[in-house]
Short mmCIF file of C-alpha atoms in Angstrom, two decimals:
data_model
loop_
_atom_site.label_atom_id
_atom_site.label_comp_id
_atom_site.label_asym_id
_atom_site.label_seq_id
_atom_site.Cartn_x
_atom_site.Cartn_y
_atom_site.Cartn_z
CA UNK A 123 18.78 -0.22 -60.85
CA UNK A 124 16.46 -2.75 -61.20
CA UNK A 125 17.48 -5.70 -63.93
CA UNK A 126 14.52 -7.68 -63.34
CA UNK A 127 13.21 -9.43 -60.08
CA UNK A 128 16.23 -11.44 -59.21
CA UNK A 129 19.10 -8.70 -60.54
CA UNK A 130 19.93 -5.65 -59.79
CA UNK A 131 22.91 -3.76 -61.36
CA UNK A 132 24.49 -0.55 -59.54
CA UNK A 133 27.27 2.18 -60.43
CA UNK A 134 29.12 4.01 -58.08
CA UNK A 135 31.23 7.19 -58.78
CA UNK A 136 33.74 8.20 -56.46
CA UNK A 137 33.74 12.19 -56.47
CA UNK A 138 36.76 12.57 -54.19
CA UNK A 139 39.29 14.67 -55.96
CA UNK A 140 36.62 15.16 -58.43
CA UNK A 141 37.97 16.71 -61.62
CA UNK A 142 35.28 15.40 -64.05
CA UNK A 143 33.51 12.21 -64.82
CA UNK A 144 36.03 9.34 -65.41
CA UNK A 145 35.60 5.57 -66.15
CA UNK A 146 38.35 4.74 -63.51
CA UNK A 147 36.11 6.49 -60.32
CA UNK A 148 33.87 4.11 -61.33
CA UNK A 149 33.10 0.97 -59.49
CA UNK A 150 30.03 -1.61 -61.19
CA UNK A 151 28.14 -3.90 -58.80
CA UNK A 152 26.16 -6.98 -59.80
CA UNK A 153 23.55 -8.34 -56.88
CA UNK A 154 21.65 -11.63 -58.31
CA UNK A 155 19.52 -13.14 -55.61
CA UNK A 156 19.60 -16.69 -56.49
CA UNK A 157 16.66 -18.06 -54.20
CA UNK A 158 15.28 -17.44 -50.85
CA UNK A 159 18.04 -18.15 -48.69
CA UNK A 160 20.92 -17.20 -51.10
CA UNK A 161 22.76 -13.83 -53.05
CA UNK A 162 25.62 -13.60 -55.13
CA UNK A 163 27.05 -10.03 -55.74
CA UNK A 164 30.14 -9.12 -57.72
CA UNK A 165 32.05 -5.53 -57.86
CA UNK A 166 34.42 -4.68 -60.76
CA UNK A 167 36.51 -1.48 -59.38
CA UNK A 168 37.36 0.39 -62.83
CA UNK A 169 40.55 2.16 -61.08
CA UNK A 170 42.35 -0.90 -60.23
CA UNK A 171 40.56 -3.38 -62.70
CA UNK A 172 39.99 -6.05 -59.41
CA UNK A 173 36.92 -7.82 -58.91
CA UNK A 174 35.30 -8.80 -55.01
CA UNK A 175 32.92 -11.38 -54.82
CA UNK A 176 30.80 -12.89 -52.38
CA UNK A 177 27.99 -15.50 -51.39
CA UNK A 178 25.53 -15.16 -49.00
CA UNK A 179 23.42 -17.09 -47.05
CA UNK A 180 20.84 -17.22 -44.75
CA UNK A 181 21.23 -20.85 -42.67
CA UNK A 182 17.37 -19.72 -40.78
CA UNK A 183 15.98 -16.57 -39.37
CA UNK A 184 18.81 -16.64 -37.10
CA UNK A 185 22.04 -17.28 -38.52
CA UNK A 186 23.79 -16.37 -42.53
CA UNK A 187 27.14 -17.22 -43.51
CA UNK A 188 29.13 -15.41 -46.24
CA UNK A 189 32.06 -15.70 -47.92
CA UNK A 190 33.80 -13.53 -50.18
CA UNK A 191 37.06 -12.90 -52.38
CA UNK A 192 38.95 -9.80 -53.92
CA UNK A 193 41.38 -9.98 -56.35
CA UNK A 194 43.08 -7.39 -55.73
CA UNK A 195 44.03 -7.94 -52.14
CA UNK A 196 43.87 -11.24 -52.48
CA UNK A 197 41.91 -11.40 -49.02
CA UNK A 198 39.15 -14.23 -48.69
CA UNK A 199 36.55 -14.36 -45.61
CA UNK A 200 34.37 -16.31 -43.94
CA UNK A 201 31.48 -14.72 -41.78
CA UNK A 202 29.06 -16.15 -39.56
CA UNK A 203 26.38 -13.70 -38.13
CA UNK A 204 23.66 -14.46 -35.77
CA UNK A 205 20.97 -12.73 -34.56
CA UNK A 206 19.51 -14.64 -31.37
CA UNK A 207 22.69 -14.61 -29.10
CA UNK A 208 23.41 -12.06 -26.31
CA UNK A 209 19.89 -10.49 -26.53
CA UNK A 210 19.20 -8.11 -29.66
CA UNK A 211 21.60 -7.05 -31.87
CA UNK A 212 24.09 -9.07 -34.17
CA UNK A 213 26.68 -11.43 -33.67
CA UNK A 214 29.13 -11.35 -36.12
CA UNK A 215 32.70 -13.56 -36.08
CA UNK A 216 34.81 -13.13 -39.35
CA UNK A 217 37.83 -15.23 -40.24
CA UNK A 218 40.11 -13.66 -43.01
CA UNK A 219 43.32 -14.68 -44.87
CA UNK A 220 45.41 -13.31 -47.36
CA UNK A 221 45.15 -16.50 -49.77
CA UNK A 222 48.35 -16.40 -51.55
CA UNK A 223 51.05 -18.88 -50.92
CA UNK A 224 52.43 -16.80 -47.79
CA UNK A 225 49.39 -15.94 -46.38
CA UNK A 226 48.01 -19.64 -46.23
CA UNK A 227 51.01 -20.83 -44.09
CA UNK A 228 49.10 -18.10 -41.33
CA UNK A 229 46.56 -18.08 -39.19
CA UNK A 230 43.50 -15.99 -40.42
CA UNK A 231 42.90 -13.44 -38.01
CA UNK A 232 39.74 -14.03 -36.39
CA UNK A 233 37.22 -10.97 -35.38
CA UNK A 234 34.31 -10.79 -33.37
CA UNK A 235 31.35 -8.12 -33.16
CA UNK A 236 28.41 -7.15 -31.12
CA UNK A 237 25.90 -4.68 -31.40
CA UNK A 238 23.32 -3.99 -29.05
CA UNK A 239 19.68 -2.27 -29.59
CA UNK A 240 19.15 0.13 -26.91
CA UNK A 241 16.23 2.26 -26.31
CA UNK A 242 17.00 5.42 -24.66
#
């Protein structure tokens, strides 16, 4: 739904084991696009009362970074996706962390994706 022309507000019910509307299958999300180039969002999961949130931003027409945090795994990330290397498709390397006091003495694990386009 459609807040106004920066905001948009959406709620998600999760109808597995579906036994009836309740509050706690409920997950809110909050998308504000702050300018051009940047987008907060925020998700409040009514079952396990955590929040995720996450910035991101688009660097140029080739290349956004975003980086997010949920409360209830305590997991933070940093992504870097680019469209221009390899030929078509994305680029995407993620580093993620559990950011507790156990976790930070790791090293984040580090993932890398491509997709291609192909026309068959």
């Amino acid at each position: 739904m459609a807040v106004d022309d920066k905001n948009t507000a959406t709620l998600t019910v999760d109808t597995t084991d579906y036994s009836g509307l309740d509050l706690r299958a409920c997950t809110l999300k909050w998308n504000h696009q702050l300018n051009d180039y940047t987008k907060l969002e925020a998700a409040w999961n009514f079952n396990n009362d955590t929040l995720r949130a996450s910035v991101d931003h688009r660097v140029d027409s080739h290349n956004r970074l975003k980086i997010a945090y949920g409360t209830g795994d305590k997991n933070g990330s940093l992504q870097w996706t680019n469209k221009d290397l390899g030929g078509g498709g994305e680029l995407k390397v993620t580093a993620s962390s559990m950011l507790t006091c156990d976790g930070m003495k790791r090293m984040p694990t580090l993932t890398a994706e491509k997709t291609w386009n192909v026309e068959i």
